[in-house]
Amino acid sequence: IKSIFDFSASAQEMGKTKVLLDKSDEAYTSLSEREKLFVDNAQKFGYEGDFIGLLAKAKTETRNFSRPIENNMNYSHEAFKGYFGDKKYQQAKNLLRPIGSDGSVGIPKQNHRALFNIAYGDLNGNKGGDDGFRYRGRGSIHLTGKQNYENVGKQMFGDKNYFTDKNRFPDSESLDSWFSDTSNADSSAVAYIIERSNRLGIKPDSTKNIGELIKGAAGEVQYEGDDISRLEPPTEPRVAVAEQPLPV
């Protein structure tokens, strides 16, 4: 039996080891209450891997758990083009903040929605329309894209259509409400990484492997007509958080 904070064992050994939550471990007792809750929920929902590595990724994705729902697309022109490619930039450039301005210069709320649909409209099973906004980043690792929502629905409820069923979740706001619940936010994050771990055969037993599994929760990002084949989690809108309230 090993503490969840002891990962000196090899991945093969970890696979044969029952991992228990040692709440007397200094690495656990030094965590904030929200961090402890995330670790507790991760174990509760069946996660066995590098808890601290997963916690670090969750904190990065959600700005230290302050943003379970991604609402901000306040990119500079250069950053948007760099992350999403020239083809999408040409569609987005008139919706972005003025060239040369910093994050303190905001954009209208409706522009954020349009930019989500441009940037993510064809990613991870999204089929255009409002999919980029509807299936934008939510939960403790910012689950992104219709395909990932389907995978998590299948993992959690045995129903790939659980989150895409518009009778259950008629609009984006109803999905926002579900993922804003702390337990739901954490359980969906665990379901995402377990599903990908099982499917890809990558054990979440190191920071490197967790990064490979999460990829900003964008999963296998495939662009049509752009040079970018992988999308790491964008950082620029996070810089603007302290300067400008995000739209809700």
XYZ file of C-alpha atoms in Angstrom:
248
model
C 0.000 0.000 0.000
C 1.420 3.328 -1.034
C 0.479 6.903 -0.330
C -1.037 8.622 -3.349
C 1.854 11.055 -3.086
C 4.578 8.421 -3.445
C 5.305 7.729 -7.102
C 8.793 6.305 -6.823
C 7.409 2.972 -8.018
C 7.422 2.139 -11.697
C 4.201 2.270 -13.700
C 4.146 -1.550 -13.728
C 4.445 -1.686 -9.942
C 1.794 0.999 -9.539
C -0.546 -1.084 -11.644
C -0.311 -3.841 -9.041
C -0.526 -1.527 -6.038
C -3.663 -0.476 -4.218
C -3.462 3.286 -3.825
C -4.991 4.736 -0.684
C -5.537 8.311 0.347
C -3.215 9.071 3.246
C -4.663 12.195 4.791
C -1.834 12.432 7.266
C 0.659 12.968 4.445
C 2.116 16.483 4.583
C 1.561 16.845 0.853
C -2.168 16.443 1.560
C -2.439 18.451 4.764
C -0.728 21.418 3.113
C -3.384 21.643 0.398
C -6.165 24.243 0.438
C -9.678 23.056 1.239
C -10.678 23.157 -2.443
C -7.549 21.249 -3.413
C -8.273 18.612 -0.771
C -11.834 18.336 -2.052
C -10.564 17.777 -5.592
C -8.194 15.033 -4.428
C -10.961 13.456 -2.306
C -13.371 13.546 -5.242
C -10.765 12.144 -7.609
C -10.324 9.100 -5.403
C -14.066 8.829 -4.781
C -14.723 8.682 -8.511
C -12.157 5.962 -9.122
C -8.951 7.762 -10.062
C -5.707 5.887 -9.412
C -2.671 7.775 -10.572
C -0.568 10.840 -9.857
C -3.009 12.915 -7.814
C -0.714 15.901 -7.462
C -0.028 15.948 -11.198
C -3.762 15.866 -11.941
C -4.402 18.540 -9.320
C -1.784 20.802 -10.901
C -3.399 20.442 -14.338
C -6.853 21.140 -12.928
C -5.609 24.296 -11.178
C -3.999 25.501 -14.401
C -7.061 24.843 -16.539
C -9.493 26.501 -14.130
C -7.259 29.332 -12.850
C -7.002 27.762 -9.421
C -10.613 26.483 -9.558
C -12.011 29.993 -10.024
C -13.354 29.337 -13.554
C -15.092 25.976 -14.020
C -16.654 27.368 -17.207
C -14.543 28.894 -19.977
C -16.161 32.150 -21.136
C -13.213 34.240 -22.271
C -11.926 34.600 -25.844
C -10.230 37.977 -25.397
C -7.169 37.154 -27.516
C -4.800 39.492 -29.257
C -4.664 39.094 -33.036
C -1.234 37.496 -32.875
C -2.219 34.991 -30.196
C -5.443 33.931 -31.903
C -3.657 33.369 -35.187
C -0.888 31.459 -33.442
C -3.259 29.145 -31.575
C -5.937 28.588 -34.183
C -4.281 29.211 -37.557
C -4.600 31.791 -40.309
C -7.784 30.383 -41.834
C -9.720 30.860 -38.615
C -7.993 34.139 -37.891
C -9.342 35.597 -41.140
C -12.863 34.824 -39.903
C -12.173 36.149 -36.425
C -10.045 39.258 -36.921
C -12.926 41.741 -36.922
C -14.259 40.267 -33.662
C -10.998 40.497 -31.713
C -9.878 43.446 -29.600
C -8.036 46.237 -31.485
C -4.558 45.404 -32.747
C -1.917 46.488 -30.240
C -4.305 46.648 -27.277
C -3.808 44.629 -24.107
C -6.154 42.453 -22.086
C -7.697 45.413 -20.314
C -9.504 46.254 -23.567
C -12.558 44.042 -23.724
C -14.800 42.815 -26.498
C -18.610 42.557 -26.585
C -20.155 39.475 -25.006
C -21.549 38.257 -28.321
C -18.058 38.301 -29.813
C -16.893 35.715 -27.291
C -19.613 33.310 -28.444
C -18.800 33.872 -32.107
C -15.091 33.377 -31.451
C -15.691 30.091 -29.641
C -17.604 28.873 -32.675
C -14.846 29.951 -35.060
C -12.012 28.542 -32.962
C -13.604 25.267 -31.860
C -16.436 24.753 -34.356
C -14.707 21.893 -36.166
C -12.761 20.304 -33.289
C -13.327 17.055 -31.408
C -16.593 16.128 -33.086
C -18.042 19.641 -33.254
C -20.045 20.147 -36.441
C -20.168 23.908 -36.753
C -23.187 25.993 -35.881
C -23.144 26.732 -32.146
C -21.179 23.584 -31.216
C -17.952 25.468 -30.468
C -19.721 27.513 -27.799
C -22.073 24.796 -26.538
C -19.243 22.309 -26.016
C -16.601 24.750 -24.803
C -14.349 24.092 -21.804
C -16.187 23.062 -18.641
C -15.386 21.242 -15.428
C -12.159 20.862 -13.525
C -10.053 20.186 -16.619
C -12.207 22.159 -19.086
C -13.735 19.352 -21.101
C -13.832 20.602 -24.710
C -15.624 19.379 -27.834
C -18.714 17.277 -28.528
C -16.730 14.040 -28.900
C -15.182 14.478 -25.468
C -18.590 15.242 -23.948
C -19.853 12.022 -25.531
C -16.894 10.025 -24.219
C -17.426 11.352 -20.700
C -21.171 10.736 -20.892
C -20.470 7.128 -21.837
C -17.883 6.742 -19.067
C -20.066 8.287 -16.355
C -23.594 7.215 -17.309
C -23.229 4.528 -19.973
C -24.824 6.932 -22.448
C -22.721 8.833 -24.958
C -25.668 11.148 -25.616
C -26.070 12.130 -21.969
C -24.611 15.636 -22.387
C -25.657 16.127 -26.009
C -29.324 15.295 -25.396
C -31.096 18.625 -25.837
C -34.108 17.418 -23.913
C -31.874 17.031 -20.861
C -29.634 20.029 -21.619
C -31.611 22.307 -23.929
C -29.034 25.096 -24.028
C -25.530 26.123 -23.045
C -26.766 27.583 -19.774
C -28.115 24.225 -18.602
C -24.713 22.637 -19.244
C -23.068 25.534 -17.407
C -25.284 24.847 -14.402
C -24.414 21.121 -14.292
C -20.662 21.627 -14.618
C -20.646 24.491 -12.092
C -21.456 21.984 -9.356
C -18.124 21.100 -7.718
C -18.810 17.375 -7.536
C -19.868 17.288 -11.187
C -16.874 19.375 -12.256
C -14.459 17.000 -10.529
C -16.179 13.744 -11.503
C -16.260 14.725 -15.182
C -12.532 15.471 -15.044
C -11.818 12.051 -13.575
C -14.107 10.343 -16.092
C -12.305 12.112 -18.939
C -8.832 11.027 -17.885
C -9.901 7.449 -17.056
C -11.631 7.078 -20.426
C -8.605 8.365 -22.315
C -6.214 6.327 -20.203
C -8.136 3.143 -20.981
C -8.516 3.981 -24.666
C -4.942 5.115 -25.285
C -3.208 2.741 -22.903
C -1.422 5.574 -21.082
C -1.313 5.304 -17.297
C -1.823 8.620 -15.439
C 1.142 7.901 -13.190
C 3.394 10.830 -14.096
C 3.078 14.515 -14.877
C 4.179 13.802 -18.444
C 1.509 11.162 -18.984
C -1.186 13.295 -17.419
C -0.243 16.142 -19.748
C -0.462 13.771 -22.712
C -3.869 12.521 -21.580
C -5.361 15.930 -20.886
C -3.889 18.112 -23.661
C -5.910 21.025 -22.293
C -8.913 18.654 -22.423
C -8.910 19.251 -26.170
C -7.918 15.646 -26.796
C -6.926 14.727 -30.320
C -7.270 18.121 -31.972
C -7.566 17.900 -35.740
C -7.756 21.022 -37.858
C -8.937 21.220 -41.445
C -6.731 23.378 -43.617
C -4.543 24.719 -40.801
C -0.950 23.928 -39.934
C -1.673 23.213 -36.276
C -2.373 19.567 -35.415
C -2.289 19.903 -31.624
C -3.666 22.614 -29.399
C -2.133 23.253 -26.004
C -4.283 25.192 -23.535
C -4.220 28.893 -24.497
C -2.798 31.211 -21.867
C -3.460 34.728 -23.095
C -7.072 35.173 -21.921
C -5.920 34.100 -18.457
C -3.560 37.069 -18.343
C -6.533 39.339 -18.773
C -8.506 37.852 -15.893
C -7.163 40.310 -13.317
C -7.646 43.243 -15.674
C -11.127 42.679 -16.992
C -14.186 40.831 -15.613
C -15.066 37.961 -17.909
C -18.525 37.804 -19.466
C -20.931 35.309 -17.961
